[in-house]
CSV table of C-alpha atoms and ligand atoms in Angstrom, one decimal:
chain,number,residue,atom,x,y,z
A,280,MET,CA,134.4,189.0,193.5
A,281,ARG,CA,132.0,188.5,191.3
A,282,VAL,CA,129.3,192.1,189.8
A,283,PRO,CA,126.8,191.1,187.8
A,284,ILE,CA,125.0,193.7,185.3
A,285,VAL,CA,121.4,192.9,187.2
A,286,ASP,CA,120.6,190.7,190.4
A,287,LEU,CA,116.9,190.4,189.7
A,288,TYR,CA,117.1,187.9,192.3
A,289,ALA,CA,118.5,190.1,194.9
A,290,GLN,CA,116.0,192.3,195.2
A,291,TYR,CA,113.4,189.5,195.3
A,292,LEU,CA,114.9,188.4,198.9
A,293,THR,CA,114.1,192.1,199.3
A,294,ILE,CA,110.4,192.1,199.6
A,295,LYS,CA,110.5,188.0,199.8
A,296,GLN,CA,106.6,188.0,201.4
A,297,GLU,CA,105.2,190.8,199.2
A,298,ILE,CA,105.7,189.3,196.0
A,299,ASP,CA,104.7,185.9,197.8
A,300,ARG,CA,101.3,187.1,199.7
A,301,ALA,CA,100.9,189.2,195.2
A,302,ILE,CA,101.3,186.1,193.5
A,303,ALA,CA,99.2,184.7,196.5
A,304,GLU,CA,95.8,186.1,196.0
A,305,VAL,CA,95.9,186.7,192.5
A,306,ILE,CA,95.9,183.0,191.7
A,307,ALA,CA,93.6,182.7,195.5
A,308,GLU,CA,91.2,184.6,192.9
A,309,SER,CA,92.2,182.7,190.0
A,310,ALA,CA,92.7,186.6,188.7
A,311,TYR,CA,94.6,186.5,185.7
A,312,ILE,CA,93.4,189.0,183.3
A,313,GLY,CA,92.1,191.5,184.5
A,314,GLY,CA,90.4,191.8,188.0
A,315,ARG,CA,91.6,194.4,190.3
A,316,HIS,CA,95.5,193.4,190.7
A,317,VAL,CA,95.5,195.7,186.7
A,318,ASN,CA,93.2,197.7,188.2
A,319,ALA,CA,94.4,198.9,191.2
A,320,PHE,CA,98.1,199.3,188.9
A,321,GLU,CA,96.3,201.1,186.6
A,322,GLN,CA,94.6,204.0,189.0
A,323,THR,CA,98.3,203.9,190.9
A,324,TRP,CA,100.8,204.4,188.3
A,325,ALA,CA,98.3,207.0,187.2
A,326,SER,CA,97.9,208.7,190.5
A,327,THR,CA,101.9,208.9,190.3
A,328,LEU,CA,102.8,210.4,187.9
A,329,GLY,CA,100.1,212.9,188.4
A,330,VAL,CA,98.2,211.9,184.7
A,331,LYS,CA,94.4,211.4,184.7
A,332,ARG,CA,95.0,207.6,182.7
A,333,CYS,CA,97.1,204.8,182.2
A,334,ILE,CA,96.2,201.4,180.1
A,335,SER,CA,98.3,198.7,181.3
A,336,CYS,CA,99.4,196.2,178.7
A,337,ALA,CA,100.7,193.3,176.8
A,338,ASN,CA,105.0,195.5,177.0
A,339,GLY,CA,105.9,198.6,176.2
A,340,THR,CA,106.5,197.7,172.6
A,341,ASP,CA,103.2,197.1,172.1
A,342,ALA,CA,102.4,200.2,174.4
A,343,ILE,CA,104.2,202.4,172.1
A,344,TYR,CA,102.3,200.3,169.1
A,345,ILE,CA,98.8,200.8,170.6
A,346,ALA,CA,100.2,205.4,171.5
A,347,LEU,CA,100.5,205.6,167.9
A,348,ARG,CA,97.4,203.6,166.4
A,349,GLY,CA,95.3,205.5,169.2
A,350,LEU,CA,96.9,209.6,167.5
A,351,ARG,CA,95.3,207.5,164.5
A,352,ILE,CA,98.3,207.8,162.6
A,353,LYS,CA,98.0,206.9,158.7
A,354,HIS,CA,100.4,205.3,155.8
A,355,GLY,CA,103.5,207.1,154.9
A,356,ASP,CA,102.8,210.1,157.9
A,357,GLU,CA,106.3,211.5,159.2
A,358,VAL,CA,107.5,210.2,162.8
A,359,ILE,CA,110.5,211.7,163.9
A,360,THR,CA,112.1,210.0,166.3
A,361,SER,CA,115.8,209.6,168.1
A,362,ALA,CA,119.1,207.8,166.4
A,363,HIS,CA,120.4,206.5,169.5
A,364,SER,CA,117.2,203.7,170.6
A,365,SER,CA,115.7,200.2,171.4
A,366,ILE,CA,115.3,199.4,168.2
A,367,SER,CA,111.4,199.6,170.3
A,368,THR,CA,111.0,202.9,169.5
A,369,SER,CA,111.5,203.0,166.2
A,370,GLU,CA,109.6,199.5,164.7
A,371,THR,CA,106.9,200.1,166.2
A,372,ILE,CA,106.4,203.7,163.9
A,373,THR,CA,106.9,200.9,160.9
A,374,GLN,CA,104.5,198.5,161.7
A,375,ALA,CA,102.0,201.1,162.3
A,376,GLY,CA,102.4,202.3,159.5
A,377,GLY,CA,104.5,205.5,159.4
A,378,ARG,CA,107.5,206.6,158.3
A,379,VAL,CA,110.9,206.6,160.7
A,380,VAL,CA,112.5,209.6,160.3
A,381,PHE,CA,115.7,209.5,162.7
A,382,CYS,CA,117.8,212.4,164.8
A,383,ASP,CA,121.1,212.9,166.5
A,384,THR,CA,121.8,212.9,169.3
A,385,ASP,CA,122.7,216.1,171.7
A,386,ALA,CA,126.4,215.8,172.8
A,387,GLU,CA,125.9,215.6,176.0
A,388,THR,CA,122.8,213.6,177.1
A,389,PHE,CA,122.7,211.2,175.0
A,390,THR,CA,118.5,212.0,174.2
A,391,ILE,CA,117.3,213.7,171.1
A,392,ASP,CA,118.5,216.6,169.1
A,393,PRO,CA,115.8,219.3,169.6
A,394,ASP,CA,117.3,221.4,166.9
A,395,ASP,CA,117.8,217.8,164.4
A,396,ILE,CA,114.1,217.9,165.1
A,397,GLN,CA,113.3,221.0,164.4
A,398,ARG,CA,115.4,220.2,160.3
A,399,LYS,CA,113.6,216.9,160.1
A,400,ILE,CA,110.2,218.8,159.7
A,401,THR,CA,108.2,217.9,156.8
A,402,PRO,CA,104.7,218.8,155.6
A,403,ALA,CA,104.5,214.8,156.2
A,404,THR,CA,105.7,215.0,159.6
A,405,VAL,CA,102.7,214.3,162.8
A,406,GLY,CA,104.7,213.9,165.7
A,407,ILE,CA,107.3,212.8,168.2
A,408,ILE,CA,109.2,210.4,170.1
A,409,PRO,CA,111.7,211.4,172.1
A,410,VAL,CA,113.2,208.8,174.8
A,411,HIS,CA,114.5,209.6,178.1
A,412,LEU,CA,117.1,207.5,177.7
A,413,TYR,CA,119.2,205.4,180.2
A,414,GLY,CA,116.9,207.7,183.0
A,415,GLN,CA,117.1,211.3,181.6
A,416,ALA,CA,114.7,213.0,181.1
A,417,ALA,CA,115.1,214.4,177.1
A,418,ASN,CA,114.5,218.8,176.0
A,419,MET,CA,111.2,218.9,176.6
A,420,ASP,CA,110.4,222.6,176.3
A,421,ALA,CA,112.4,222.7,173.7
A,422,ILE,CA,110.6,219.5,171.7
A,423,MET,CA,107.0,220.8,172.6
A,424,ALA,CA,107.6,224.8,171.9
A,425,ILE,CA,108.1,222.9,168.1
A,426,ALA,CA,105.4,220.8,168.4
A,427,ARG,CA,103.2,223.6,169.5
A,428,ARG,CA,104.7,225.2,166.4
A,429,HIS,CA,104.1,222.2,163.9
A,430,ASN,CA,101.3,221.1,165.2
A,431,LEU,CA,102.7,217.6,165.7
A,432,TRP,CA,101.6,215.1,168.7
A,433,VAL,CA,104.4,213.6,170.8
A,434,ILE,CA,105.0,210.6,172.1
A,435,GLU,CA,106.9,210.3,175.5
A,436,ASP,CA,109.0,206.7,174.9
A,437,CYS,CA,109.5,206.2,179.2
A,438,GLY,CA,110.5,202.8,178.6
A,439,GLN,CA,113.8,203.7,180.7
A,440,ALA,CA,112.9,206.7,182.4
A,441,HIS,CA,110.6,205.6,185.2
A,442,LEU,CA,110.3,209.0,188.3
A,443,ALA,CA,112.3,210.8,186.5
A,444,ARG,CA,111.6,214.6,185.9
A,445,TYR,CA,112.4,217.0,183.6
A,446,LYS,CA,112.4,221.1,185.9
A,447,GLY,CA,110.6,218.9,188.9
A,448,ARG,CA,107.8,217.4,186.9
A,449,TYR,CA,107.6,213.9,186.2
A,450,VAL,CA,108.4,212.2,182.4
A,451,GLY,CA,105.5,211.0,180.6
A,452,THR,CA,103.3,214.1,182.0
A,453,PHE,CA,104.2,216.2,178.9
A,454,GLY,CA,103.5,214.9,175.7
A,455,ASP,CA,100.2,214.3,174.4
A,456,ALA,CA,101.0,210.0,175.9
A,457,ALA,CA,103.5,208.2,176.7
A,458,THR,CA,105.0,204.8,177.2
A,459,PHE,CA,106.2,202.6,179.8
A,460,SER,CA,107.4,199.5,179.8
A,461,PHE,CA,108.0,197.2,182.9
A,462,TYR,CA,110.2,194.5,181.3
A,463,PRO,CA,111.5,192.7,184.4
A,464,ASP,CA,115.3,194.7,184.2
A,465,LYS,CA,113.6,197.9,184.8
A,466,ASN,CA,113.8,200.1,187.3
A,467,PHE,CA,110.3,199.8,188.2
A,468,GLY,CA,109.4,196.0,186.8
A,469,ALA,CA,107.7,193.0,186.4
A,470,TYR,CA,108.6,189.0,186.4
A,471,GLY,CA,107.5,189.0,183.2
A,472,ASP,CA,106.1,191.8,180.1
A,473,ALA,CA,104.1,194.8,180.2
A,474,GLY,CA,104.0,197.9,179.3
A,475,CYS,CA,101.1,200.8,179.4
A,476,VAL,CA,100.1,204.4,177.7
A,477,VAL,CA,99.4,206.7,180.3
A,478,THR,CA,97.7,209.7,178.3
A,479,ASN,CA,95.4,212.9,180.6
A,480,ASP,CA,92.8,212.7,176.8
A,481,ASP,CA,90.4,210.9,178.1
A,482,ARG,CA,88.7,210.1,174.8
A,483,LEU,CA,92.2,209.3,173.6
A,484,ALA,CA,93.0,206.6,176.9
A,485,GLU,CA,89.4,205.2,176.0
A,486,TRP,CA,89.8,204.1,172.3
A,487,ILE,CA,93.3,202.5,173.0
A,488,THR,CA,91.2,200.9,176.0
A,489,THR,CA,88.9,199.5,173.4
A,490,PHE,CA,91.5,198.7,170.5
A,491,ALA,CA,94.3,196.9,173.0
A,492,ARG,CA,90.9,194.9,174.2
A,493,HIS,CA,90.2,192.9,170.5
A,494,GLY,CA,88.2,196.8,169.9
A,495,GLY,CA,86.1,196.4,172.7
A,496,LYS,CA,83.4,194.2,174.7
A,497,GLY,CA,80.2,192.8,173.1
A,498,ASP,CA,80.4,194.1,170.0
A,499,HIS,CA,83.9,195.0,168.8
A,500,ILE,CA,83.2,197.9,167.4
A,501,MET,CA,86.5,197.5,165.1
A,502,GLU,CA,89.2,195.1,165.0
A,503,GLY,CA,92.0,195.4,168.1
A,504,ILE,CA,94.8,193.5,168.8
A,505,ASN,CA,95.2,191.7,172.1
A,506,SER,CA,97.8,193.3,174.5
A,507,ARG,CA,96.7,193.2,178.4
A,508,MET,CA,99.0,193.1,181.5
A,509,ASP,CA,98.3,189.5,183.3
A,510,GLY,CA,97.2,190.1,186.8
A,511,LEU,CA,100.3,188.7,188.1
A,512,GLN,CA,102.1,191.6,187.1
A,513,ALA,CA,99.8,193.6,188.3
A,514,ALA,CA,100.3,192.2,191.7
A,515,ILE,CA,104.1,192.3,191.6
A,516,LEU,CA,104.5,196.3,190.0
A,517,ASN,CA,101.7,197.4,192.7
A,518,ALA,CA,103.7,195.1,195.6
A,519,LYS,CA,107.4,196.9,194.3
A,520,LEU,CA,105.5,200.8,194.0
A,521,PRO,CA,106.2,202.0,197.4
A,522,HIS,CA,109.6,200.6,197.2
A,523,LEU,CA,110.3,202.3,193.8
A,524,PRO,CA,111.4,205.9,195.4
A,525,ALA,CA,113.8,204.2,197.4
A,526,TRP,CA,115.9,202.1,194.8
A,527,THR,CA,115.9,205.3,192.8
A,528,GLU,CA,117.7,207.3,195.3
A,529,ALA,CA,119.8,203.9,195.6
A,530,ARG,CA,120.7,204.2,191.5
A,531,ARG,CA,121.8,208.0,192.2
A,532,TYR,CA,123.8,206.6,195.1
A,533,ILE,CA,125.7,204.3,193.5
A,534,ALA,CA,126.1,206.8,189.8
A,535,SER,CA,127.9,209.0,192.5
A,536,ARG,CA,130.0,206.9,193.6
A,537,TYR,CA,131.1,206.4,190.3
A,538,ASP,CA,131.1,209.7,189.1
A,539,GLU,CA,133.5,210.9,192.2
A,540,HIS,CA,135.6,207.2,191.2
A,541,LEU,CA,135.6,207.8,187.7
A,542,HIS,CA,135.6,211.3,186.7
A,543,ASP,CA,139.7,210.8,186.6
A,544,ILE,CA,140.7,207.6,185.7
A,545,GLY,CA,142.0,207.2,182.6
A,546,ASP,CA,139.8,208.7,179.6
A,547,ILE,CA,136.4,207.7,180.9
A,548,ILE,CA,133.6,210.8,179.7
A,549,ILE,CA,131.7,210.3,183.3
A,550,PRO,CA,127.2,210.8,182.3
A,551,LYS,CA,126.6,213.7,182.0
A,552,VAL,CA,123.5,215.4,183.0
A,553,ALA,CA,121.5,218.8,182.2
A,554,PRO,CA,120.9,220.9,185.1
A,555,ASP,CA,117.3,220.5,185.5
A,556,ARG,CA,116.7,217.1,185.3
A,557,ASP,CA,116.5,214.4,187.6
A,558,HIS,CA,117.9,211.2,186.5
A,559,VAL,CA,117.2,208.4,187.4
A,560,TYR,CA,120.2,205.4,186.0
A,561,HIS,CA,118.6,202.3,184.7
A,562,LEU,CA,122.0,202.5,182.9
A,563,TYR,CA,125.4,203.9,184.4
A,564,VAL,CA,127.0,204.7,180.9
A,565,VAL,CA,130.2,206.2,180.1
A,566,ARG,CA,132.3,206.6,177.2
A,567,THR,CA,135.8,205.6,176.3
A,568,GLU,CA,138.0,205.7,172.9
A,569,ASN,CA,139.1,202.3,175.0
A,570,ARG,CA,135.9,200.2,174.8
A,571,ASP,CA,136.1,197.3,173.5
A,572,ALA,CA,139.4,196.1,175.8
A,573,LEU,CA,137.7,197.8,179.1
A,574,ARG,CA,135.0,195.7,178.1
A,575,ASP,CA,136.9,192.4,178.3
A,576,TYR,CA,138.6,193.6,181.0
A,577,LEU,CA,135.9,193.9,183.4
A,578,THR,CA,134.8,190.0,181.9
A,579,GLN,CA,138.1,188.8,182.8
A,580,ALA,CA,137.9,190.6,186.3
A,581,GLY,CA,134.4,189.1,187.4
A,582,VAL,CA,132.2,192.4,186.5
A,583,SER,CA,129.6,192.3,183.9
A,584,THR,CA,129.2,195.2,181.4
A,585,ASP,CA,126.8,195.5,178.7
A,586,LEU,CA,126.1,197.5,175.0
A,587,ASN,CA,123.1,199.9,175.4
A,588,TYR,CA,123.2,199.9,172.0
A,589,PRO,CA,125.7,197.6,169.7
A,590,LYS,CA,124.6,200.1,167.2
A,591,ALA,CA,122.9,203.9,166.7
A,592,LEU,CA,119.4,202.6,165.9
A,593,PRO,CA,120.4,204.3,161.5
A,594,PHE,CA,122.7,201.3,161.1
A,595,TYR,CA,121.5,198.9,161.8
A,596,SER,CA,120.4,196.3,158.7
A,597,ALA,CA,117.3,196.6,159.4
A,598,TYR,CA,117.4,200.1,157.8
A,599,ALA,CA,120.5,200.0,155.5
A,600,HIS,CA,117.6,200.1,153.1
A,601,LEU,CA,117.9,203.5,154.0
A,602,GLY,CA,121.4,204.0,153.4
A,603,TYR,CA,123.0,206.9,156.1
A,604,VAL,CA,125.5,207.3,156.6
A,605,PRO,CA,127.4,208.1,159.4
A,606,SER,CA,127.8,211.8,158.7
A,607,ASP,CA,123.8,212.3,158.6
A,608,PHE,CA,124.0,211.1,162.6
A,609,PRO,CA,127.3,212.4,163.7
A,610,LEU,CA,127.0,212.3,167.8
A,611,ALA,CA,124.5,208.9,167.1
A,612,CYS,CA,128.1,207.5,165.5
A,613,PHE,CA,130.6,208.6,167.4
A,614,ASN,CA,128.8,207.4,170.5
A,615,GLN,CA,127.8,203.2,169.1
A,616,SER,CA,131.4,202.0,169.3
A,617,ARG,CA,132.2,204.4,172.4
A,618,THR,CA,129.3,204.0,175.4
A,619,LEU,CA,129.7,201.1,177.7
A,620,SER,CA,127.0,200.5,180.2
A,621,LEU,CA,128.1,199.6,183.5
A,622,PRO,CA,126.2,197.5,186.7
A,623,ILE,CA,124.0,199.6,188.5
A,624,TYR,CA,121.3,198.6,190.2
A,625,PRO,CA,119.5,198.9,194.0
A,626,GLU,CA,121.1,196.0,195.6
A,627,MET,CA,124.9,196.0,194.8
A,628,THR,CA,127.0,196.2,197.6
A,629,LYS,CA,129.6,199.2,198.4
A,630,GLU,CA,132.6,196.7,197.4
A,631,MET,CA,130.9,195.6,194.8
A,632,ILE,CA,130.6,199.6,193.5
A,633,LEU,CA,134.9,199.7,194.8
A,634,HIS,CA,135.4,196.7,193.1
A,635,THR,CA,134.4,197.7,189.8
A,636,VAL,CA,136.0,201.5,189.7
A,637,LYS,CA,139.4,199.7,190.4
A,638,CYS,CA,139.2,197.2,187.7
A,639,ILE,CA,138.6,200.4,185.0
A,640,GLY,CA,141.8,201.5,187.2
A,641,ASN,CA,143.7,199.1,187.1
A,642,PHE,CA,143.5,198.4,183.6
A,643,PHE,CA,144.0,202.1,182.7
A,644,GLN,CA,146.9,201.8,184.6
A,645,GLU,CA,147.9,198.5,183.1
A,646,SER,CA,147.6,199.8,179.6
A,647,GLN,CA,150.7,201.1,177.9
A,648,GLU,CA,149.1,203.7,175.9
A,649,PRO,CA,145.0,204.0,176.5
A,650,ASP,CA,144.0,206.2,172.9
A,651,SER,CA,142.1,209.2,174.9
A,652,ILE,CA,138.5,210.0,174.2
A,653,HIS,CA,139.5,213.5,174.8
A,654,VAL,CA,141.4,214.2,172.1
A,655,LYS,CA,138.8,212.8,169.5
A,656,VAL,CA,136.0,214.5,171.0
A,657,ILE,CA,138.3,217.4,170.4
A,658,GLN,CA,138.9,216.7,166.9
A,659,PHE,CA,135.8,215.7,166.5
A,660,ALA,CA,134.0,218.7,167.3
A,661,GLU,CA,136.7,220.7,165.5
A,662,ARG,CA,135.3,219.2,162.4
A,663,CYS,CA,131.2,219.4,163.2
B,138,LIG,C1,113.1,203.5,176.1
B,138,LIG,C2,112.9,201.7,175.7
B,138,LIG,N1,111.7,202.3,174.5
B,138,LIG,C3,110.4,200.9,175.3
B,138,LIG,C4,111.1,199.5,174.6
B,138,LIG,C5,110.0,198.6,174.9
B,138,LIG,O1,110.0,197.8,176.5
B,138,LIG,P1,109.8,196.5,175.5
B,138,LIG,O2,110.7,195.5,176.4
B,138,LIG,O3,108.6,195.8,177.5
B,138,LIG,O4,108.6,195.8,174.9
B,138,LIG,C6,112.6,199.7,176.3
B,138,LIG,C7,112.3,198.2,176.9
B,138,LIG,O5,114.1,197.7,176.4
B,138,LIG,C8,113.6,201.0,176.0
B,138,LIG,O6,114.4,200.5,176.6
């Protein structure tokens, strides 16, 4: 049996008529740029989340850049973000003129550690970008309290967390602005690149709209950029949105099956969910001391896996000049060689889930004396 990491075609087949109709409408209307599909998407996504404004754009990376520019980041301003994320989160800070300040993650949820945020604040700090990583909300109460205390803005990076909640409230509704990616394999994915910024601040929304559309129509009141969501992508997202709650439930179901079967297999540590958070499982990420061997074994058995991410951000070559060492980000660093993303997507069958679990069980049975992450975690905690 083959278990892909994601199967976008399988999803398409479940909603083929709706998608085909949406695409045909865009073509019939030549509504490729702007137009009713894009407008409808912006309105519907904003009202789904319960925010005032949604400004669509070309992708989730642009969304962060645009939000940063909208919050008027200046050269040398420091922005605090997580050491464990997609490079989109940090590269945009630099591109917008800021200085990236990385924080370590908390031990359980892979999200930014509020205590480390507190330690990293300097007079040059202007904002925080928490990432709701893998589909689980960051600790928003603690983050917003720090932001208020130090007069900082917050941009939530919701690239992996469509419909995730923190204390019952959707992520994307806490900060000054929030950004989404609709990259095809996301929980809510387009058929190409797409993204958006959401905010309750009308003035910010107006500035962002102008900036992302070449600085205005007719009169260009500023030099902007061109970052638009295609009509085709908007129409596809409009067709998909009614299905998102059911797809999210399907992801939760798969995660619960994995939890049930994997919690006592080998040295696997299953993902932890903080009690006040509704995880949407964009990714189901386990930790094991035997990550690379397990990954090879699963590949041989037809089960695809992924590394999200191969390194913690501060340890990529792009940041080598900053000269970080593992003890600067002990948890992110500890996790980078131990995390493994298992297949999870709504169309996964029960047989596929069981096959994946069985293969993992077989791996640990066949390994003579696999290293145990539990021992390592205890040793690591003692050292900290
Ligand atoms: C957390 C996070 N932020 C931002 C992005 C960037 O999104 P995009 O690929 O649409 O530019 C991604 C995409 O992988 C992401 O996972």
